[in-house]
mmCIF file of C-alpha atoms in Angstrom:
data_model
loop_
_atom_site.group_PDB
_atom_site.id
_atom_site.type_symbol
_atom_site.label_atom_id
_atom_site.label_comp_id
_atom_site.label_asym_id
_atom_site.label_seq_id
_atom_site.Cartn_x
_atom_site.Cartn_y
_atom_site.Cartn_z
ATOM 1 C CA UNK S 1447 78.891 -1.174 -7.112
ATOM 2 C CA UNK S 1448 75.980 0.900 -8.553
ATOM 3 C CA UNK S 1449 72.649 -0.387 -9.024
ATOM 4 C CA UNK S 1450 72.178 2.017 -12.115
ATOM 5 C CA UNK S 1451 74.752 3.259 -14.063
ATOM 6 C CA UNK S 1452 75.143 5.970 -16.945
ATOM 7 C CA UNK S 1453 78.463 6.198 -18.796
ATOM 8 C CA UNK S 1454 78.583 9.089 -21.075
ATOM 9 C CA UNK S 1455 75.508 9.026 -22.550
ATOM 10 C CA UNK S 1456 74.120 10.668 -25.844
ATOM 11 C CA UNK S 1457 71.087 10.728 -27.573
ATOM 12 C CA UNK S 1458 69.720 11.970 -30.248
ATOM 13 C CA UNK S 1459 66.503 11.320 -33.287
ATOM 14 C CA UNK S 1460 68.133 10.957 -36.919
ATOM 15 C CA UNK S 1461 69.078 14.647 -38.672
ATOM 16 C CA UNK S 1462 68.080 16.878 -35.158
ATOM 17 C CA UNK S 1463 70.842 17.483 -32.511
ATOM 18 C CA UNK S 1464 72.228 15.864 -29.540
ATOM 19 C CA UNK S 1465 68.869 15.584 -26.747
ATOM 20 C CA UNK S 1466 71.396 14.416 -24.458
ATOM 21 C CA UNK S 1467 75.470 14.532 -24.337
ATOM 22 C CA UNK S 1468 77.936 12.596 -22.159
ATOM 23 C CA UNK S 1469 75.815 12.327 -19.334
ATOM 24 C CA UNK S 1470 77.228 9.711 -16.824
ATOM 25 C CA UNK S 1471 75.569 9.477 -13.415
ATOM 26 C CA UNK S 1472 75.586 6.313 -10.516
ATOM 27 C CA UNK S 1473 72.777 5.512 -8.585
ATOM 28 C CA UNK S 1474 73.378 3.254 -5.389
ATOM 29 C CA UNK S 1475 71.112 1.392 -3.195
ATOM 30 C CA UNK S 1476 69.345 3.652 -1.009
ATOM 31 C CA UNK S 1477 69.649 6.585 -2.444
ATOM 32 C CA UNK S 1478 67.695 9.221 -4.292
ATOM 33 C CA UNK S 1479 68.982 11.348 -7.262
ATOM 34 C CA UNK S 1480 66.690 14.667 -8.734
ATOM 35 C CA UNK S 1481 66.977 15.890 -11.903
ATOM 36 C CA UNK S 1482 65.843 19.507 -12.526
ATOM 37 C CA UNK S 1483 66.045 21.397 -15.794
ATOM 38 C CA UNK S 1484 64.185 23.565 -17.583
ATOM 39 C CA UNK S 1485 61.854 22.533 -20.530
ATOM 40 C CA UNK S 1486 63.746 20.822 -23.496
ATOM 41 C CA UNK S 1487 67.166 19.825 -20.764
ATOM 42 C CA UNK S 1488 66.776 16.626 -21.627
ATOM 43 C CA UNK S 1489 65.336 15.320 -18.269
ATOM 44 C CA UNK S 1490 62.501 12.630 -20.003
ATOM 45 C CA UNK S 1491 65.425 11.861 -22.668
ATOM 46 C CA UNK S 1492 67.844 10.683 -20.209
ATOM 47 C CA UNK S 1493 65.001 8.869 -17.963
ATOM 48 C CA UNK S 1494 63.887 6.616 -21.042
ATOM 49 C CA UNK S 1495 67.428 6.114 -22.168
ATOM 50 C CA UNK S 1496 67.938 4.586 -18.557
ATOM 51 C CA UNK S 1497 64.269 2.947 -18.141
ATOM 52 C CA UNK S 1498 65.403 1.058 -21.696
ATOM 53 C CA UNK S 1499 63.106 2.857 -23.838
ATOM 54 C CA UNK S 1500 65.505 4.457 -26.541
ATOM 55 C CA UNK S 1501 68.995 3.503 -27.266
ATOM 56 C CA UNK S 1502 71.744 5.750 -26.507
ATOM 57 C CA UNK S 1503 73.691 6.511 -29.838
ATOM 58 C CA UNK S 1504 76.685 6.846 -27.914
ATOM 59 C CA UNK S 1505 78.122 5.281 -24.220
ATOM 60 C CA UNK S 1506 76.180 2.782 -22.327
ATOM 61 C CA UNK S 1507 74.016 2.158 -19.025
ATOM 62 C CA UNK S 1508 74.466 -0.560 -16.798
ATOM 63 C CA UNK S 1509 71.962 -1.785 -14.131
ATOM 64 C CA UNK S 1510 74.175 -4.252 -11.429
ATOM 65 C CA UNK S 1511 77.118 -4.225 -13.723
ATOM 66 C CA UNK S 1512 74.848 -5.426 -16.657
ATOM 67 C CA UNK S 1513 74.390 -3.514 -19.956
ATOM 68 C CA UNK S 1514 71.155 -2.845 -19.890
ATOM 69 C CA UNK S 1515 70.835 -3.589 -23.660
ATOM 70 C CA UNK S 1516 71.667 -6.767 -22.842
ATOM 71 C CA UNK S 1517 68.492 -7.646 -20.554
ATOM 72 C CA UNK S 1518 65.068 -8.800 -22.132
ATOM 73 C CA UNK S 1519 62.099 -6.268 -21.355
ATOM 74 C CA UNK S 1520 60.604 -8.864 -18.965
ATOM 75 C CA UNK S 1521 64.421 -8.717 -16.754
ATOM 76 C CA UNK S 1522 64.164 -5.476 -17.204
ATOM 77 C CA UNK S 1523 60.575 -4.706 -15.810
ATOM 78 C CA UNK S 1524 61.673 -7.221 -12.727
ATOM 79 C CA UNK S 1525 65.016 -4.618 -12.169
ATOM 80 C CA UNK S 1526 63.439 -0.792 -13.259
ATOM 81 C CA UNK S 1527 59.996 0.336 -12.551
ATOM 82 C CA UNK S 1528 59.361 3.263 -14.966
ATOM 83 C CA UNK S 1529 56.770 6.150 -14.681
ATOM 84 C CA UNK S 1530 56.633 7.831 -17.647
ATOM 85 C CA UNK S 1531 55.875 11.466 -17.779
ATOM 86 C CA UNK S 1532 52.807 11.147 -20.177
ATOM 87 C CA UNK S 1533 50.444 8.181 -20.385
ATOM 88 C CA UNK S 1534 47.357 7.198 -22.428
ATOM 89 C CA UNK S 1535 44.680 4.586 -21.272
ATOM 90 C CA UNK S 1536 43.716 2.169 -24.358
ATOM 91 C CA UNK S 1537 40.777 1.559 -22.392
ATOM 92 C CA UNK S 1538 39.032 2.074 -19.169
ATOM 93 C CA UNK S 1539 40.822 -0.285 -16.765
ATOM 94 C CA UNK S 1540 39.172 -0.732 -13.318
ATOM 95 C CA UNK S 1541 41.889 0.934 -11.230
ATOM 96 C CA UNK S 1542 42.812 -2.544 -9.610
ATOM 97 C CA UNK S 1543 43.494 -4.133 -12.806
ATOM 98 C CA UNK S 1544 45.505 -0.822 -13.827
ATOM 99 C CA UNK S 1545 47.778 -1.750 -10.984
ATOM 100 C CA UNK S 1546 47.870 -4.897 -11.278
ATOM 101 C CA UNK S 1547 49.693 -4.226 -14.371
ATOM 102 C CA UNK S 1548 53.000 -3.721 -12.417
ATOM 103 C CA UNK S 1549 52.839 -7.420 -11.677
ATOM 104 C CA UNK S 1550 53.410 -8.424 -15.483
ATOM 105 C CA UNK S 1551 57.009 -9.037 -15.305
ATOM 106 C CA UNK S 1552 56.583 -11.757 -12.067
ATOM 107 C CA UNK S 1553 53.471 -13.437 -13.653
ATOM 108 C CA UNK S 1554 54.296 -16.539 -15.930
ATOM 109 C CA UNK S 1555 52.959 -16.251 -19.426
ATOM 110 C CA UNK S 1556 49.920 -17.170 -20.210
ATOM 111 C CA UNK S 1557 49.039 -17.400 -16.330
ATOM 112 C CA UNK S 1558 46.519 -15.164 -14.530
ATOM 113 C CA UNK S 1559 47.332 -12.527 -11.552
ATOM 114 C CA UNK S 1560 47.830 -14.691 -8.121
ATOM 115 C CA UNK S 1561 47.151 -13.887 -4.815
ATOM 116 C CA UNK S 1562 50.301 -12.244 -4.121
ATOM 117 C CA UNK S 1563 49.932 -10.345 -7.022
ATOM 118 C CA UNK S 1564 46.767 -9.026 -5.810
ATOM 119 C CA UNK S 1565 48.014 -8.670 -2.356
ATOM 120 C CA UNK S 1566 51.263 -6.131 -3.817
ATOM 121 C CA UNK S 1567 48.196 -4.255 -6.107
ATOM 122 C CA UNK S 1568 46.089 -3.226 -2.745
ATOM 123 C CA UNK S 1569 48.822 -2.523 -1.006
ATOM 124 C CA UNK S 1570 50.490 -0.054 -3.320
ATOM 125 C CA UNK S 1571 47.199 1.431 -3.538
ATOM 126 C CA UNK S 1572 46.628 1.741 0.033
ATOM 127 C CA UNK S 1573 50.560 3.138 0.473
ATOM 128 C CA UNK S 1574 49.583 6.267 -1.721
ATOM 129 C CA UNK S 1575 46.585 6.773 -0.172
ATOM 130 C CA UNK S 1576 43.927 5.306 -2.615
ATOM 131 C CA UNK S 1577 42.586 2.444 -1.362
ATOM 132 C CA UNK S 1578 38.972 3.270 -2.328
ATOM 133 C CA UNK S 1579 39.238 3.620 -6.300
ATOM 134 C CA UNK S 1580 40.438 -0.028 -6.938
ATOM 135 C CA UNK S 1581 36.835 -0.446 -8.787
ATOM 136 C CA UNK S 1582 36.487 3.029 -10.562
ATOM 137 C CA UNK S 1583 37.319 3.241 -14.247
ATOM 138 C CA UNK S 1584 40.380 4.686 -14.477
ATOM 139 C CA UNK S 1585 39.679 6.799 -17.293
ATOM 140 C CA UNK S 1586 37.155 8.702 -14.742
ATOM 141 C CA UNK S 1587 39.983 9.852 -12.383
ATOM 142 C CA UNK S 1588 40.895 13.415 -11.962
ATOM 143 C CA UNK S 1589 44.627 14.142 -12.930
ATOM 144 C CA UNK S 1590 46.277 13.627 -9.941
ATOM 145 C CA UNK S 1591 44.100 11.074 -8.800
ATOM 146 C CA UNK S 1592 45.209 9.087 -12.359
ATOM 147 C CA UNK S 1593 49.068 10.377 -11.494
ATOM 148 C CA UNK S 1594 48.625 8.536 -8.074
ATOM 149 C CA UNK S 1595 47.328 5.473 -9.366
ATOM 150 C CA UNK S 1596 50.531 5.464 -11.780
ATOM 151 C CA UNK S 1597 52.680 5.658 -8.757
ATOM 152 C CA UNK S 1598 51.176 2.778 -6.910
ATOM 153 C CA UNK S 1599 51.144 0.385 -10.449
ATOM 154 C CA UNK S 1600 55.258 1.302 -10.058
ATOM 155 C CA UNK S 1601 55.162 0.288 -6.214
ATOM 156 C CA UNK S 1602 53.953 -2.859 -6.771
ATOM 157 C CA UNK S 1603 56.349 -3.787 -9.320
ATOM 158 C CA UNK S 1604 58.378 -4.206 -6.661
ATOM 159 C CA UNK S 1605 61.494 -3.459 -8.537
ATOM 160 C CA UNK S 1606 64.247 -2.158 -6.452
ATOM 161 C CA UNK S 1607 65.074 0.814 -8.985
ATOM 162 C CA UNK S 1608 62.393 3.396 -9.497
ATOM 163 C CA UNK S 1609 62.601 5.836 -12.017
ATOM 164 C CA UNK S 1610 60.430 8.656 -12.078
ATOM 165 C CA UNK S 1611 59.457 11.166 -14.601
ATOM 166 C CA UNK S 1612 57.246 14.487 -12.307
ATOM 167 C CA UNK S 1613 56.189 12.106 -9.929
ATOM 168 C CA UNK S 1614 54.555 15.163 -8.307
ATOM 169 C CA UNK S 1615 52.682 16.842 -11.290
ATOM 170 C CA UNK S 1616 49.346 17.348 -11.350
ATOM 171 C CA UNK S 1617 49.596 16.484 -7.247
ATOM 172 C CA UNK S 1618 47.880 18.678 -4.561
ATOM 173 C CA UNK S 1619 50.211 19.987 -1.787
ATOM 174 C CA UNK S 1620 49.200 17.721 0.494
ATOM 175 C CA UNK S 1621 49.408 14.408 -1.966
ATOM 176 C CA UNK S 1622 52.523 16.172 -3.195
ATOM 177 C CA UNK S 1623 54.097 16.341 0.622
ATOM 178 C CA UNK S 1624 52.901 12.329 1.182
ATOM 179 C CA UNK S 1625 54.469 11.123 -2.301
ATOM 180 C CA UNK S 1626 57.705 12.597 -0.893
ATOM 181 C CA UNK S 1627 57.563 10.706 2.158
ATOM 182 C CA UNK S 1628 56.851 7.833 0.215
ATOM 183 C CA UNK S 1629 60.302 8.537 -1.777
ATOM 184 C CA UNK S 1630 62.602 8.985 1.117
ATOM 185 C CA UNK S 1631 60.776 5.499 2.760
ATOM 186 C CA UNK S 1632 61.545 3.839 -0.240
ATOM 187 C CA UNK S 1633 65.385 4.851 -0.151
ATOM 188 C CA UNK S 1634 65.563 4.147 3.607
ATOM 189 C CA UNK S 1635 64.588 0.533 2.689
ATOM 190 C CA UNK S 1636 67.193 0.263 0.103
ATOM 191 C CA UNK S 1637 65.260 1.321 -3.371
ATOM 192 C CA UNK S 1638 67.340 3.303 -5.875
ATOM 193 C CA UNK S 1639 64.916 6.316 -6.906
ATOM 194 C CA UNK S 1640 65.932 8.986 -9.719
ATOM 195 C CA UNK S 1641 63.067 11.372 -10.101
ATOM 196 C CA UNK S 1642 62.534 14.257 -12.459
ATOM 197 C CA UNK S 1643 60.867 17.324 -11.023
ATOM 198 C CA UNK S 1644 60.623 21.097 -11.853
ATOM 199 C CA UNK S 1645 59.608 21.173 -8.101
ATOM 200 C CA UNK S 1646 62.508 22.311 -6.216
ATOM 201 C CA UNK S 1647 61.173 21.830 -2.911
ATOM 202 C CA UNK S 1648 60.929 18.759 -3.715
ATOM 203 C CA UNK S 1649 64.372 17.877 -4.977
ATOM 204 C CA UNK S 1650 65.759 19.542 -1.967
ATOM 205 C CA UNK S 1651 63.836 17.711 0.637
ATOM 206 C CA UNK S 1652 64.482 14.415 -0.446
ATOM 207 C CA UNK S 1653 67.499 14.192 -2.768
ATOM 208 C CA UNK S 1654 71.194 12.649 -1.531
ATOM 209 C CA UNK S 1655 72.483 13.825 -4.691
ATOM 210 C CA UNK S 1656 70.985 16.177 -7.383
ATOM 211 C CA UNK S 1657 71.706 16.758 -11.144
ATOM 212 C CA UNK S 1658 71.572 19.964 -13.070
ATOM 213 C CA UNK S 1659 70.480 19.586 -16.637
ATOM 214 C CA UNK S 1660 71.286 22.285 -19.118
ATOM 215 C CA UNK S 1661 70.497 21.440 -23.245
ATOM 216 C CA UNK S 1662 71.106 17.754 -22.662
ATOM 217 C CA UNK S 1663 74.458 18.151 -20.827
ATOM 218 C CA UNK S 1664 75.359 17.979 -16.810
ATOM 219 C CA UNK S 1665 75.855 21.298 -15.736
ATOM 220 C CA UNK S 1666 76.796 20.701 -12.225
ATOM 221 C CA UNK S 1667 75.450 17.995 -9.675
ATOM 222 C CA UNK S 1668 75.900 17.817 -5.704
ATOM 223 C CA UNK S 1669 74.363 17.679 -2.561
ATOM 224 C CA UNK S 1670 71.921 20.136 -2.601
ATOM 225 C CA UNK S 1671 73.002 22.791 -0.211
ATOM 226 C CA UNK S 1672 75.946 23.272 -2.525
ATOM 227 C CA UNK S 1673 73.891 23.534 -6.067
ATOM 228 C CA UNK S 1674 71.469 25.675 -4.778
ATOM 229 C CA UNK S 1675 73.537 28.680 -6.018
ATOM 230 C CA UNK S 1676 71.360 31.217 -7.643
ATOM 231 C CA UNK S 1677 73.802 31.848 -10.417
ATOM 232 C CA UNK S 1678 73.649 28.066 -11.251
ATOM 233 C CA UNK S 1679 70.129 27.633 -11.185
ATOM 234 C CA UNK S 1680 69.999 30.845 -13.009
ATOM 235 C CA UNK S 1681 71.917 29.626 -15.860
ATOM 236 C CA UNK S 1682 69.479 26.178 -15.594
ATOM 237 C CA UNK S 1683 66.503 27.413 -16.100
ATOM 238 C CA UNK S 1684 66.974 30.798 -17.591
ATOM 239 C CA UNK S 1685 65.317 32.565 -15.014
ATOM 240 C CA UNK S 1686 66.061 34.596 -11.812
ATOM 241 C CA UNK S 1687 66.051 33.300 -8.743
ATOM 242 C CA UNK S 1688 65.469 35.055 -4.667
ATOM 243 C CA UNK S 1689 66.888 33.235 -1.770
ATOM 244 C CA UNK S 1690 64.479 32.736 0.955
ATOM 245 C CA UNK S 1691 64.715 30.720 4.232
ATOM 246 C CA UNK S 1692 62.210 27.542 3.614
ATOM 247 C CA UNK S 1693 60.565 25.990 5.915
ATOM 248 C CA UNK S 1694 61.289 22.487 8.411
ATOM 249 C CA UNK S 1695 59.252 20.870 5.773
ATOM 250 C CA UNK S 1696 61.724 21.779 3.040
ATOM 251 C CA UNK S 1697 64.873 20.832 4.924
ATOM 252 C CA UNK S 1698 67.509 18.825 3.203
ATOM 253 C CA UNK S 1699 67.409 14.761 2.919
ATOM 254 C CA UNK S 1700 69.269 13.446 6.404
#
């Protein structure tokens, strides 16, 4: 059975056209799916139709067999961790209690952060290589120093489905090479990750399976070796495309 389930998804706001249309996809434990588009496929559409965050107007998802629209935000938060693409602080949070944050749906209401909780916050931290900005403001990170911190409030969610809108924007090469580590060690201990990315290298590194996006529709998805046709990718993001022979680095997910 699939952990995450889309079947035949669309989307769309009142009087524009479809954002998304029939998009079904199954995400299993272990595994990693990529989604690459270009700008306006539908790629953050179809991430916060599946994270709960809009309502499909047609077809339904279905996380362990169980429409999602029938789970409470709180069962939902304990199932899907979520990174949004874009993210505003109300305030300046020290970076611990930032994290922290991704504990919400396993603290009781009304009840304060535990030990374990704080245990999961440092250690999520500490996993994406961040240990020492649990007491800055984090309204006084750089970019990718705030994207990082982002990733390690999702980590210590501890949900076993991660979904993940550019987890690699605004990411140096070197934190961009460690995050995808981080993805592949999270499949190989039984997470379900579907990421967003316009980074291909990225897709084709660690993807099992990835999905071609084209104006909110499925336009082919595969292993990568077979959908990294240039005519395909041509037609997905409108732009043309040299083949080159990429380094071990860059070698498909084993």
């Amino acid at each position: 059975m699939s952990r995450l389930e889309a079947q035949a998804v669309s989307f769309s706001w009142p009087g524009r056209g479809e954002l998304l249309s029939e998009v079904s996809l199954f995400l299993g434990a272990g595994r990693i799916i990529a989604i690459l588009g270009a700008n306006g496929a539908g790629k953050t559409s179809l991430l916060s139709v599946l994270a709960g965050r809009l309502r499909p107007n047609r077809g339904r998802v279905l996380v362990e067999g169980t429409p999602l629209s029938s789970l409470s935000p709180r069962e939902i938060a304990r199932r899907i961790a979520f990174l949004p693409q874009i993210e505003r602080l109300p305030f300046n949070y020290p970076v611990l209690d930032f994290v922290l944050l991704g504990r919400a749906p396993h603290i009781p209401p009304l009840s304060l952060p535990g030990e374990e909780d704080y245990r999961a916050a440092r250690s999520a931290l500490e996993e994406v290589g961040v240990a020492g900005l649990g007491e800055r403001g984090a309204a006084t990170l750089s970019g990718g120093e705030f994207q990082l911190v982002r990733i390690a409030r999702c980590l210590a969610q501890e949900a076993e489905i991660l979904l993940l809108d550019e987890p690699s924007a605004l990411l140096d090469p070197a934190h961009a090479a460690s995050v995808a580590r981080q993805l592949s060690a999270l499949a190989k201990s039984g997470k379900s990750v579907l990421i967003t990315t316009h980074d291909i290298g990225l897709a084709y590194s660690v993807a099992d399976t990835i999905i071609l996006l084209h104006e909110g529709a499925v336009l082919d998805s595969g292993p990568a070796e077979r959908l990294f046709d240039l005519g395909t990718l041509r037609k997905a993001f409108g732009a043309e495309f040299a083949q080159i022979s990429l380094p071990s680095a860059y070698s498909p997910r084993s």
